[in-house]
Amino acid sequence: MHLVPEHEDTPVRTATPASSGRRRGLRLAGLATVSAVALAGCQGQVSNGFMPQAISDSGERVTDLWVGSWIAVLAVGIITWGLMLYAAVRFRRRKGDDTLPVQLRYNVPVELLYTIIPVFMVAVFFYYTARDEAALTDNSKTPDVTISVVGKQWSWDFNYVDSDVYETGVHTQLTGEEGTREQMPVLYLPVNQRVQFVLNSRDVIHSFWVPAFMTKLDMIPGKTNRLQIVPTQTGEFQGKCAELCGAYHSEMLFMVKVVSQEEYDQQMARLAELGQTGQLPVDASREDLVKGDAELIPEPARTGSN
């Protein structure tokens, strides 16, 4: 090991303004590159708030509410963080200043501001949420197709009321083997047609949920709930129960196929050829149907006709 004497002059390299600027430029360029790559990976998702692509009119409404809420929240956050940073810098303790700042017990204008603004924000959020909830649960429009959906432990029955045919499902056993998907009951829907789902449960509380629709509604024993959806995109989508309903809740699955009107009519004819004509009785359940709710079930699905 060679030790340099203290008195020996050794050259010391100092950073010049030009070299410091180059390094700073390289760091900024690297940061910009990483940011660009990250944003490129999110392309097509930022615009809808990283939500799944909406395939229904209700999904589009939910996406708009979600994105609008995040824009408002981020705007409030930026203002709040900016004020906090300004106060931390503007009123920081100065070097050599050991005096205490002016102590105030209260500041009426600021306290009023901190009260009025949050109340106003909550009122605005409530208004838009209530507006969209009312639109999502509105059943006043005349549907093009009516389907009676019955949830049961642990599968689904579908009554196609207008075509007078039905589809019945059995428990889908997730064994990990191929072909499980083919065992699920399939719900066919015509694209760009208003579908009214009449929802009932045969035993316990279930919940009708197609994640791609971004809308779900509970199915309560003895009660009748209704939901209108307009599918806007063809394809196959997963449906499931969204309410813990027993031991095999996770296997209470079904598939949704949104198809053209022609293909939908062909499927209705196929069910008729299979002998699945008529309607499965909705009132064959553990709980008696509430009188007013029973009248919401279209005949002959209420008592069955197959």
PDB file of C-alpha atoms in Angstrom:
ATOM      1  CA  MET A   1       0.000   0.000   0.000  1.00  0.00           C
ATOM      2  CA  HIS A   2       1.375   3.393  -0.965  1.00  0.00           C
ATOM      3  CA  LEU A   3       0.549   6.316   1.271  1.00  0.00           C
ATOM      4  CA  VAL A   4       0.658   9.792  -0.106  1.00  0.00           C
ATOM      5  CA  PRO A   5       2.331  12.246   2.247  1.00  0.00           C
ATOM      6  CA  GLU A   6       0.202  15.077   3.437  1.00  0.00           C
ATOM      7  CA  HIS A   7       2.581  17.623   2.030  1.00  0.00           C
ATOM      8  CA  GLU A   8       2.608  16.036  -1.439  1.00  0.00           C
ATOM      9  CA  ASP A   9       0.547  17.915  -3.944  1.00  0.00           C
ATOM     10  CA  THR A  10      -2.068  15.729  -5.615  1.00  0.00           C
ATOM     11  CA  PRO A  11      -4.337  16.893  -8.393  1.00  0.00           C
ATOM     12  CA  VAL A  12      -7.990  17.234  -7.430  1.00  0.00           C
ATOM     13  CA  ARG A  13     -10.599  16.865 -10.195  1.00  0.00           C
ATOM     14  CA  THR A  14     -13.414  19.305  -9.858  1.00  0.00           C
ATOM     15  CA  ALA A  15     -16.675  19.157 -11.733  1.00  0.00           C
ATOM     16  CA  THR A  16     -17.018  21.855 -14.317  1.00  0.00           C
ATOM     17  CA  PRO A  17     -20.396  23.455 -15.053  1.00  0.00           C
ATOM     18  CA  ALA A  18     -20.404  21.785 -18.456  1.00  0.00           C
ATOM     19  CA  SER A  19     -19.851  18.260 -17.076  1.00  0.00           C
ATOM     20  CA  SER A  20     -22.474  18.789 -14.349  1.00  0.00           C
ATOM     21  CA  GLY A  21     -24.943  19.936 -16.963  1.00  0.00           C
ATOM     22  CA  ARG A  22     -24.255  16.879 -19.123  1.00  0.00           C
ATOM     23  CA  ARG A  23     -24.823  14.509 -16.189  1.00  0.00           C
ATOM     24  CA  ARG A  24     -28.009  16.299 -15.252  1.00  0.00           C
ATOM     25  CA  GLY A  25     -29.183  16.077 -18.844  1.00  0.00           C
ATOM     26  CA  LEU A  26     -28.456  12.345 -18.959  1.00  0.00           C
ATOM     27  CA  ARG A  27     -30.407  11.768 -15.755  1.00  0.00           C
ATOM     28  CA  LEU A  28     -33.377  13.724 -17.084  1.00  0.00           C
ATOM     29  CA  ALA A  29     -33.223  11.854 -20.397  1.00  0.00           C
ATOM     30  CA  GLY A  30     -33.154   8.518 -18.565  1.00  0.00           C
ATOM     31  CA  LEU A  31     -36.096   9.535 -16.417  1.00  0.00           C
ATOM     32  CA  ALA A  32     -38.036  10.663 -19.484  1.00  0.00           C
ATOM     33  CA  THR A  33     -37.285   7.371 -21.240  1.00  0.00           C
ATOM     34  CA  VAL A  34     -38.488   5.306 -18.274  1.00  0.00           C
ATOM     35  CA  SER A  35     -41.627   7.444 -18.007  1.00  0.00           C
ATOM     36  CA  ALA A  36     -42.331   7.081 -21.718  1.00  0.00           C
ATOM     37  CA  VAL A  37     -41.973   3.301 -21.529  1.00  0.00           C
ATOM     38  CA  ALA A  38     -44.259   3.146 -18.484  1.00  0.00           C
ATOM     39  CA  LEU A  39     -46.895   5.317 -20.138  1.00  0.00           C
ATOM     40  CA  ALA A  40     -46.652   3.314 -23.360  1.00  0.00           C
ATOM     41  CA  GLY A  41     -47.452   0.178 -21.370  1.00  0.00           C
ATOM     42  CA  CYS A  42     -50.591   1.882 -20.054  1.00  0.00           C
ATOM     43  CA  GLN A  43     -51.717   3.115 -23.471  1.00  0.00           C
ATOM     44  CA  GLY A  44     -55.413   2.603 -23.953  1.00  0.00           C
ATOM     45  CA  GLN A  45     -56.065   2.271 -20.222  1.00  0.00           C
ATOM     46  CA  VAL A  46     -55.458   5.738 -18.820  1.00  0.00           C
ATOM     47  CA  SER A  47     -58.453   7.069 -20.742  1.00  0.00           C
ATOM     48  CA  ASN A  48     -60.851   4.709 -18.931  1.00  0.00           C
ATOM     49  CA  GLY A  49     -59.193   4.849 -15.521  1.00  0.00           C
ATOM     50  CA  PHE A  50     -57.629   1.370 -15.880  1.00  0.00           C
ATOM     51  CA  MET A  51     -61.123  -0.149 -15.802  1.00  0.00           C
ATOM     52  CA  PRO A  52     -62.071  -3.080 -18.048  1.00  0.00           C
ATOM     53  CA  GLN A  53     -63.360  -2.123 -21.467  1.00  0.00           C
ATOM     54  CA  ALA A  54     -67.082  -1.425 -21.210  1.00  0.00           C
ATOM     55  CA  ILE A  55     -69.276  -3.598 -23.445  1.00  0.00           C
ATOM     56  CA  SER A  56     -72.634  -2.143 -22.397  1.00  0.00           C
ATOM     57  CA  ASP A  57     -74.357   1.202 -22.049  1.00  0.00           C
ATOM     58  CA  SER A  58     -74.289   0.892 -18.259  1.00  0.00           C
ATOM     59  CA  GLY A  59     -70.576   0.076 -18.318  1.00  0.00           C
ATOM     60  CA  GLU A  60     -69.860   3.263 -20.234  1.00  0.00           C
ATOM     61  CA  ARG A  61     -71.780   5.281 -17.640  1.00  0.00           C
ATOM     62  CA  VAL A  62     -69.905   3.630 -14.764  1.00  0.00           C
ATOM     63  CA  THR A  63     -66.570   4.300 -16.505  1.00  0.00           C
ATOM     64  CA  ASP A  64     -67.418   7.986 -16.984  1.00  0.00           C
ATOM     65  CA  LEU A  65     -68.349   8.302 -13.298  1.00  0.00           C
ATOM     66  CA  TRP A  66     -65.141   6.532 -12.250  1.00  0.00           C
ATOM     67  CA  VAL A  67     -62.871   8.683 -14.434  1.00  0.00           C
ATOM     68  CA  GLY A  68     -64.620  11.908 -13.467  1.00  0.00           C
ATOM     69  CA  SER A  69     -64.299  11.062  -9.776  1.00  0.00           C
ATOM     70  CA  TRP A  70     -60.574  10.407 -10.114  1.00  0.00           C
ATOM     71  CA  ILE A  71     -60.024  13.676 -11.987  1.00  0.00           C
ATOM     72  CA  ALA A  72     -61.777  15.588  -9.198  1.00  0.00           C
ATOM     73  CA  VAL A  73     -59.875  13.740  -6.473  1.00  0.00           C
ATOM     74  CA  LEU A  74     -56.497  14.295  -8.156  1.00  0.00           C
ATOM     75  CA  ALA A  75     -57.262  18.002  -8.642  1.00  0.00           C
ATOM     76  CA  VAL A  76     -58.063  18.352  -4.934  1.00  0.00           C
ATOM     77  CA  GLY A  77     -54.943  16.371  -4.059  1.00  0.00           C
ATOM     78  CA  ILE A  78     -52.695  18.581  -6.193  1.00  0.00           C
ATOM     79  CA  ILE A  79     -54.117  21.727  -4.595  1.00  0.00           C
ATOM     80  CA  THR A  80     -53.777  20.262  -1.098  1.00  0.00           C
ATOM     81  CA  TRP A  81     -50.217  19.029  -1.649  1.00  0.00           C
ATOM     82  CA  GLY A  82     -49.297  22.377  -3.197  1.00  0.00           C
ATOM     83  CA  LEU A  83     -50.601  24.311  -0.185  1.00  0.00           C
ATOM     84  CA  MET A  84     -48.799  21.966   2.202  1.00  0.00           C
ATOM     85  CA  LEU A  85     -45.519  22.376   0.314  1.00  0.00           C
ATOM     86  CA  TYR A  86     -45.953  26.153   0.140  1.00  0.00           C
ATOM     87  CA  ALA A  87     -46.583  26.364   3.900  1.00  0.00           C
ATOM     88  CA  ALA A  88     -43.584  24.126   4.655  1.00  0.00           C
ATOM     89  CA  VAL A  89     -41.261  26.301   2.542  1.00  0.00           C
ATOM     90  CA  ARG A  90     -42.730  29.733   3.211  1.00  0.00           C
ATOM     91  CA  PHE A  91     -42.988  29.377   6.977  1.00  0.00           C
ATOM     92  CA  ARG A  92     -39.960  27.212   7.668  1.00  0.00           C
ATOM     93  CA  ARG A  93     -37.710  28.066  10.546  1.00  0.00           C
ATOM     94  CA  ARG A  94     -35.001  30.512   9.487  1.00  0.00           C
ATOM     95  CA  LYS A  95     -31.392  30.100  10.504  1.00  0.00           C
ATOM     96  CA  GLY A  96     -30.701  31.963  13.707  1.00  0.00           C
ATOM     97  CA  ASP A  97     -34.387  32.654  14.354  1.00  0.00           C
ATOM     98  CA  ASP A  98     -35.319  31.164  17.734  1.00  0.00           C
ATOM     99  CA  THR A  99     -38.582  33.054  18.179  1.00  0.00           C
ATOM    100  CA  LEU A 100     -41.959  31.332  18.086  1.00  0.00           C
ATOM    101  CA  PRO A 101     -44.420  32.289  15.347  1.00  0.00           C
ATOM    102  CA  VAL A 102     -47.613  34.084  16.248  1.00  0.00           C
ATOM    103  CA  GLN A 103     -49.884  31.654  18.094  1.00  0.00           C
ATOM    104  CA  LEU A 104     -53.547  31.694  17.063  1.00  0.00           C
ATOM    105  CA  ARG A 105     -56.390  29.874  18.812  1.00  0.00           C
ATOM    106  CA  TYR A 106     -58.623  29.949  15.771  1.00  0.00           C
ATOM    107  CA  ASN A 107     -59.042  31.447  12.323  1.00  0.00           C
ATOM    108  CA  VAL A 108     -62.700  31.767  11.395  1.00  0.00           C
ATOM    109  CA  PRO A 109     -62.287  32.312   7.613  1.00  0.00           C
ATOM    110  CA  VAL A 110     -59.953  29.301   7.269  1.00  0.00           C
ATOM    111  CA  GLU A 111     -62.176  27.086   9.404  1.00  0.00           C
ATOM    112  CA  LEU A 112     -65.218  28.059   7.328  1.00  0.00           C
ATOM    113  CA  LEU A 113     -63.246  27.292   4.172  1.00  0.00           C
ATOM    114  CA  TYR A 114     -62.214  23.850   5.495  1.00  0.00           C
ATOM    115  CA  THR A 115     -65.869  23.118   6.304  1.00  0.00           C
ATOM    116  CA  ILE A 116     -67.656  24.467   3.241  1.00  0.00           C
ATOM    117  CA  ILE A 117     -65.349  22.969   0.594  1.00  0.00           C
ATOM    118  CA  PRO A 118     -65.562  19.332   1.853  1.00  0.00           C
ATOM    119  CA  VAL A 119     -69.354  19.624   2.219  1.00  0.00           C
ATOM    120  CA  PHE A 120     -69.567  20.973  -1.330  1.00  0.00           C
ATOM    121  CA  MET A 121     -67.361  18.125  -2.629  1.00  0.00           C
ATOM    122  CA  VAL A 122     -69.485  15.475  -0.926  1.00  0.00           C
ATOM    123  CA  ALA A 123     -72.655  17.065  -2.323  1.00  0.00           C
ATOM    124  CA  VAL A 124     -71.247  17.038  -5.870  1.00  0.00           C
ATOM    125  CA  PHE A 125     -70.119  13.403  -5.585  1.00  0.00           C
ATOM    126  CA  PHE A 126     -73.524  12.457  -4.170  1.00  0.00           C
ATOM    127  CA  TYR A 127     -75.359  14.196  -7.000  1.00  0.00           C
ATOM    128  CA  TYR A 128     -73.499  12.434  -9.798  1.00  0.00           C
ATOM    129  CA  THR A 129     -73.610   9.064  -8.025  1.00  0.00           C
ATOM    130  CA  ALA A 130     -77.360   9.348  -7.406  1.00  0.00           C
ATOM    131  CA  ARG A 131     -77.930  10.482 -10.999  1.00  0.00           C
ATOM    132  CA  ASP A 132     -76.062   7.511 -12.478  1.00  0.00           C
ATOM    133  CA  GLU A 133     -77.560   5.033 -10.007  1.00  0.00           C
ATOM    134  CA  ALA A 134     -81.042   6.173 -11.016  1.00  0.00           C
ATOM    135  CA  ALA A 135     -80.153   5.698 -14.687  1.00  0.00           C
ATOM    136  CA  LEU A 136     -78.630   2.249 -14.080  1.00  0.00           C
ATOM    137  CA  THR A 137     -81.711   1.004 -12.227  1.00  0.00           C
ATOM    138  CA  ASP A 138     -84.254   2.621 -14.553  1.00  0.00           C
ATOM    139  CA  ASN A 139     -86.664   0.041 -16.008  1.00  0.00           C
ATOM    140  CA  SER A 140     -89.147   2.408 -17.615  1.00  0.00           C
ATOM    141  CA  LYS A 141     -87.988   1.802 -21.199  1.00  0.00           C
ATOM    142  CA  THR A 142     -89.596  -0.934 -23.269  1.00  0.00           C
ATOM    143  CA  PRO A 143     -87.112  -3.819 -23.627  1.00  0.00           C
ATOM    144  CA  ASP A 144     -86.443  -5.647 -26.882  1.00  0.00           C
ATOM    145  CA  VAL A 145     -85.766  -8.917 -25.047  1.00  0.00           C
ATOM    146  CA  THR A 146     -86.935 -10.151 -21.633  1.00  0.00           C
ATOM    147  CA  ILE A 147     -85.015 -12.885 -19.818  1.00  0.00           C
ATOM    148  CA  SER A 148     -85.999 -14.360 -16.464  1.00  0.00           C
ATOM    149  CA  VAL A 149     -82.855 -15.303 -14.541  1.00  0.00           C
ATOM    150  CA  VAL A 150     -83.079 -17.626 -11.537  1.00  0.00           C
ATOM    151  CA  GLY A 151     -80.118 -18.171  -9.233  1.00  0.00           C
ATOM    152  CA  LYS A 152     -79.858 -21.445  -7.334  1.00  0.00           C
ATOM    153  CA  GLN A 153     -77.196 -23.248  -5.329  1.00  0.00           C
ATOM    154  CA  TRP A 154     -74.972 -23.310  -7.337  1.00  0.00           C
ATOM    155  CA  SER A 155     -75.973 -22.557 -10.914  1.00  0.00           C
ATOM    156  CA  TRP A 156     -78.405 -20.635 -13.093  1.00  0.00           C
ATOM    157  CA  ASP A 157     -81.641 -21.012 -15.049  1.00  0.00           C
ATOM    158  CA  PHE A 158     -82.465 -18.713 -17.975  1.00  0.00           C
ATOM    159  CA  ASN A 159     -86.019 -18.305 -19.278  1.00  0.00           C
ATOM    160  CA  TYR A 160     -86.103 -16.587 -22.682  1.00  0.00           C
ATOM    161  CA  VAL A 161     -89.595 -15.202 -22.228  1.00  0.00           C
ATOM    162  CA  ASP A 162     -90.149 -13.824 -25.738  1.00  0.00           C
ATOM    163  CA  SER A 163     -88.986 -17.024 -27.459  1.00  0.00           C
ATOM    164  CA  ASP A 164     -90.659 -19.342 -24.906  1.00  0.00           C
ATOM    165  CA  VAL A 165     -87.543 -21.474 -24.434  1.00  0.00           C
ATOM    166  CA  TYR A 166     -85.196 -21.985 -21.513  1.00  0.00           C
ATOM    167  CA  GLU A 167     -81.669 -23.008 -20.532  1.00  0.00           C
ATOM    168  CA  THR A 168     -80.928 -24.749 -17.246  1.00  0.00           C
ATOM    169  CA  GLY A 169     -77.519 -25.141 -15.663  1.00  0.00           C
ATOM    170  CA  VAL A 170     -75.835 -27.385 -13.135  1.00  0.00           C
ATOM    171  CA  HIS A 171     -73.018 -26.802 -10.692  1.00  0.00           C
ATOM    172  CA  THR A 172     -69.739 -26.195 -12.543  1.00  0.00           C
ATOM    173  CA  GLN A 173     -67.033 -28.287 -10.883  1.00  0.00           C
ATOM    174  CA  LEU A 174     -63.632 -26.625 -11.243  1.00  0.00           C
ATOM    175  CA  THR A 175     -61.376 -29.676 -11.394  1.00  0.00           C
ATOM    176  CA  GLY A 176     -58.568 -28.027 -13.337  1.00  0.00           C
ATOM    177  CA  GLU A 177     -59.181 -30.308 -16.289  1.00  0.00           C
ATOM    178  CA  GLU A 178     -59.922 -29.163 -19.818  1.00  0.00           C
ATOM    179  CA  GLY A 179     -63.541 -28.827 -20.841  1.00  0.00           C
ATOM    180  CA  THR A 180     -64.760 -27.185 -17.643  1.00  0.00           C
ATOM    181  CA  ARG A 181     -65.768 -24.073 -19.549  1.00  0.00           C
ATOM    182  CA  GLU A 182     -68.105 -26.121 -21.741  1.00  0.00           C
ATOM    183  CA  GLN A 183     -70.017 -27.284 -18.660  1.00  0.00           C
ATOM    184  CA  MET A 184     -71.155 -23.772 -17.739  1.00  0.00           C
ATOM    185  CA  PRO A 185     -74.665 -22.651 -18.688  1.00  0.00           C
ATOM    186  CA  VAL A 186     -74.606 -20.102 -21.497  1.00  0.00           C
ATOM    187  CA  LEU A 187     -76.664 -16.913 -21.632  1.00  0.00           C
ATOM    188  CA  TYR A 188     -77.205 -15.610 -25.182  1.00  0.00           C
ATOM    189  CA  LEU A 189     -77.857 -11.911 -25.772  1.00  0.00           C
ATOM    190  CA  PRO A 190     -78.445  -9.992 -29.024  1.00  0.00           C
ATOM    191  CA  VAL A 191     -76.028  -7.118 -29.544  1.00  0.00           C
ATOM    192  CA  ASN A 192     -77.358  -3.536 -29.445  1.00  0.00           C
ATOM    193  CA  GLN A 193     -80.735  -4.702 -28.122  1.00  0.00           C
ATOM    194  CA  ARG A 194     -82.206  -3.601 -24.799  1.00  0.00           C
ATOM    195  CA  VAL A 195     -82.390  -6.662 -22.550  1.00  0.00           C
ATOM    196  CA  GLN A 196     -84.442  -6.712 -19.364  1.00  0.00           C
ATOM    197  CA  PHE A 197     -83.292  -9.225 -16.767  1.00  0.00           C
ATOM    198  CA  VAL A 198     -85.915 -10.289 -14.236  1.00  0.00           C
ATOM    199  CA  LEU A 199     -83.876 -11.600 -11.299  1.00  0.00           C
ATOM    200  CA  ASN A 200     -85.049 -14.105  -8.682  1.00  0.00           C
ATOM    201  CA  SER A 201     -83.433 -16.529  -6.259  1.00  0.00           C
ATOM    202  CA  ARG A 202     -84.589 -20.059  -5.566  1.00  0.00           C
ATOM    203  CA  ASP A 203     -82.902 -20.451  -2.153  1.00  0.00           C
ATOM    204  CA  VAL A 204     -80.426 -17.931  -0.685  1.00  0.00           C
ATOM    205  CA  ILE A 205     -79.180 -14.483  -1.645  1.00  0.00           C
ATOM    206  CA  HIS A 206     -77.250 -14.500  -4.921  1.00  0.00           C
ATOM    207  CA  SER A 207     -75.992 -11.669  -7.112  1.00  0.00           C
ATOM    208  CA  PHE A 208     -76.167 -11.514 -10.904  1.00  0.00           C
ATOM    209  CA  TRP A 209     -72.831 -10.190 -12.140  1.00  0.00           C
ATOM    210  CA  VAL A 210     -71.188  -9.943 -15.532  1.00  0.00           C
ATOM    211  CA  PRO A 211     -67.974  -7.993 -14.824  1.00  0.00           C
ATOM    212  CA  ALA A 212     -67.781  -6.706 -18.405  1.00  0.00           C
ATOM    213  CA  PHE A 213     -71.197  -5.038 -17.914  1.00  0.00           C
ATOM    214  CA  MET A 214     -69.806  -3.242 -14.811  1.00  0.00           C
ATOM    215  CA  THR A 215     -73.228  -3.653 -13.211  1.00  0.00           C
ATOM    216  CA  LYS A 216     -74.549  -6.233 -10.772  1.00  0.00           C
ATOM    217  CA  LEU A 217     -77.751  -6.685  -8.817  1.00  0.00           C
ATOM    218  CA  ASP A 218     -78.716  -8.891  -5.885  1.00  0.00           C
ATOM    219  CA  MET A 219     -81.206 -11.744  -6.170  1.00  0.00           C
ATOM    220  CA  ILE A 220     -83.110 -11.986  -2.884  1.00  0.00           C
ATOM    221  CA  PRO A 221     -85.400 -14.913  -1.998  1.00  0.00           C
ATOM    222  CA  GLY A 222     -89.043 -13.878  -2.338  1.00  0.00           C
ATOM    223  CA  LYS A 223     -88.156 -10.606  -4.072  1.00  0.00           C
ATOM    224  CA  THR A 224     -87.928  -9.642  -7.737  1.00  0.00           C
ATOM    225  CA  ASN A 225     -85.288  -7.271  -9.029  1.00  0.00           C
ATOM    226  CA  ARG A 226     -85.037  -6.005 -12.586  1.00  0.00           C
ATOM    227  CA  LEU A 227     -82.107  -4.722 -14.593  1.00  0.00           C
ATOM    228  CA  GLN A 228     -81.880  -3.395 -18.149  1.00  0.00           C
ATOM    229  CA  ILE A 229     -78.689  -3.697 -20.180  1.00  0.00           C
ATOM    230  CA  VAL A 230     -77.814  -2.891 -23.791  1.00  0.00           C
ATOM    231  CA  PRO A 231     -74.804  -5.019 -24.855  1.00  0.00           C
ATOM    232  CA  THR A 232     -72.732  -3.002 -27.326  1.00  0.00           C
ATOM    233  CA  GLN A 233     -70.043  -5.492 -28.320  1.00  0.00           C
ATOM    234  CA  THR A 234     -70.132  -9.094 -29.475  1.00  0.00           C
ATOM    235  CA  GLY A 235     -68.008 -11.757 -27.822  1.00  0.00           C
ATOM    236  CA  GLU A 236     -67.838 -14.204 -24.928  1.00  0.00           C
ATOM    237  CA  PHE A 237     -67.768 -12.909 -21.364  1.00  0.00           C
ATOM    238  CA  GLN A 238     -67.679 -14.481 -17.919  1.00  0.00           C
ATOM    239  CA  GLY A 239     -70.625 -14.278 -15.544  1.00  0.00           C
ATOM    240  CA  LYS A 240     -70.720 -15.273 -11.893  1.00  0.00           C
ATOM    241  CA  CYS A 241     -72.431 -14.895  -8.538  1.00  0.00           C
ATOM    242  CA  ALA A 242     -71.086 -11.935  -6.564  1.00  0.00           C
ATOM    243  CA  GLU A 243     -72.695 -12.810  -3.212  1.00  0.00           C
ATOM    244  CA  LEU A 244     -71.268 -15.446  -0.859  1.00  0.00           C
ATOM    245  CA  CYS A 245     -73.984 -18.089  -1.126  1.00  0.00           C
ATOM    246  CA  GLY A 246     -72.547 -21.282   0.305  1.00  0.00           C
ATOM    247  CA  ALA A 247     -69.828 -23.878  -0.048  1.00  0.00           C
ATOM    248  CA  TYR A 248     -69.540 -23.754  -3.851  1.00  0.00           C
ATOM    249  CA  HIS A 249     -70.123 -20.048  -4.368  1.00  0.00           C
ATOM    250  CA  SER A 250     -66.873 -19.725  -6.352  1.00  0.00           C
ATOM    251  CA  GLU A 251     -68.133 -22.319  -8.832  1.00  0.00           C
ATOM    252  CA  MET A 252     -71.476 -20.649  -9.524  1.00  0.00           C
ATOM    253  CA  LEU A 253     -70.449 -19.576 -13.011  1.00  0.00           C
ATOM    254  CA  PHE A 254     -71.987 -18.995 -16.418  1.00  0.00           C
ATOM    255  CA  MET A 255     -70.907 -17.712 -19.806  1.00  0.00           C
ATOM    256  CA  VAL A 256     -72.417 -14.809 -21.713  1.00  0.00           C
ATOM    257  CA  LYS A 257     -72.363 -14.790 -25.503  1.00  0.00           C
ATOM    258  CA  VAL A 258     -73.306 -11.497 -27.122  1.00  0.00           C
ATOM    259  CA  VAL A 259     -74.132 -12.285 -30.733  1.00  0.00           C
ATOM    260  CA  SER A 260     -75.889 -10.841 -33.755  1.00  0.00           C
ATOM    261  CA  GLN A 261     -79.658 -10.940 -33.948  1.00  0.00           C
ATOM    262  CA  GLU A 262     -79.479 -13.670 -36.569  1.00  0.00           C
ATOM    263  CA  GLU A 263     -77.273 -15.895 -34.416  1.00  0.00           C
ATOM    264  CA  TYR A 264     -79.482 -15.192 -31.400  1.00  0.00           C
ATOM    265  CA  ASP A 265     -82.566 -16.347 -33.318  1.00  0.00           C
ATOM    266  CA  GLN A 266     -80.701 -19.477 -34.404  1.00  0.00           C
ATOM    267  CA  GLN A 267     -79.863 -20.295 -30.782  1.00  0.00           C
ATOM    268  CA  MET A 268     -83.493 -19.846 -29.745  1.00  0.00           C
ATOM    269  CA  ALA A 269     -84.508 -22.259 -32.521  1.00  0.00           C
ATOM    270  CA  ARG A 270     -81.830 -24.711 -31.384  1.00  0.00           C
ATOM    271  CA  LEU A 271     -83.183 -24.723 -27.810  1.00  0.00           C
ATOM    272  CA  ALA A 272     -86.654 -25.432 -29.194  1.00  0.00           C
ATOM    273  CA  GLU A 273     -85.263 -28.341 -31.251  1.00  0.00           C
ATOM    274  CA  LEU A 274     -83.661 -29.739 -28.083  1.00  0.00           C
ATOM    275  CA  GLY A 275     -87.100 -29.818 -26.479  1.00  0.00           C
ATOM    276  CA  GLN A 276     -86.349 -26.977 -24.061  1.00  0.00           C
ATOM    277  CA  THR A 277     -89.610 -25.203 -24.802  1.00  0.00           C
ATOM    278  CA  GLY A 278     -91.773 -23.446 -22.275  1.00  0.00           C
ATOM    279  CA  GLN A 279     -90.627 -21.766 -19.064  1.00  0.00           C
ATOM    280  CA  LEU A 280     -89.128 -23.035 -15.826  1.00  0.00           C
ATOM    281  CA  PRO A 281     -91.245 -22.054 -12.786  1.00  0.00           C
ATOM    282  CA  VAL A 282     -89.758 -19.176 -10.830  1.00  0.00           C
ATOM    283  CA  ASP A 283     -92.121 -19.696  -7.874  1.00  0.00           C
ATOM    284  CA  ALA A 284     -90.609 -23.144  -7.153  1.00  0.00           C
ATOM    285  CA  SER A 285     -88.425 -21.700  -4.392  1.00  0.00           C
ATOM    286  CA  ARG A 286     -87.898 -21.968  -0.658  1.00  0.00           C
ATOM    287  CA  GLU A 287     -89.454 -18.576   0.013  1.00  0.00           C
ATOM    288  CA  ASP A 288     -92.929 -17.485  -1.037  1.00  0.00           C
ATOM    289  CA  LEU A 289     -92.819 -14.656  -3.528  1.00  0.00           C
ATOM    290  CA  VAL A 290     -93.935 -11.270  -2.262  1.00  0.00           C
ATOM    291  CA  LYS A 291     -97.269 -10.513  -3.937  1.00  0.00           C
ATOM    292  CA  GLY A 292     -96.232  -7.256  -5.548  1.00  0.00           C
ATOM    293  CA  ASP A 293     -92.898  -8.689  -6.629  1.00  0.00           C
ATOM    294  CA  ALA A 294     -94.480 -11.842  -8.029  1.00  0.00           C
ATOM    295  CA  GLU A 295     -96.451  -9.698 -10.468  1.00  0.00           C
ATOM    296  CA  LEU A 296     -93.175  -8.334 -11.862  1.00  0.00           C
ATOM    297  CA  ILE A 297     -92.266 -11.802 -13.170  1.00  0.00           C
ATOM    298  CA  PRO A 298     -93.572 -12.234 -16.715  1.00  0.00           C
ATOM    299  CA  GLU A 299     -95.956 -15.070 -17.333  1.00  0.00           C
ATOM    300  CA  PRO A 300     -95.584 -17.935 -17.923  1.00  0.00           C
ATOM    301  CA  ALA A 301     -92.172 -17.858 -16.211  1.00  0.00           C
ATOM    302  CA  ARG A 302     -93.800 -17.166 -12.842  1.00  0.00           C
ATOM    303  CA  THR A 303     -95.502 -20.548 -12.576  1.00  0.00           C
ATOM    304  CA  GLY A 304     -93.788 -22.358 -15.440  1.00  0.00           C
ATOM    305  CA  SER A 305     -95.165 -23.905 -18.621  1.00  0.00           C
ATOM    306  CA  ASN A 306     -92.730 -26.609 -19.697  1.00  0.00           C
TER     307      ASN A 306
END
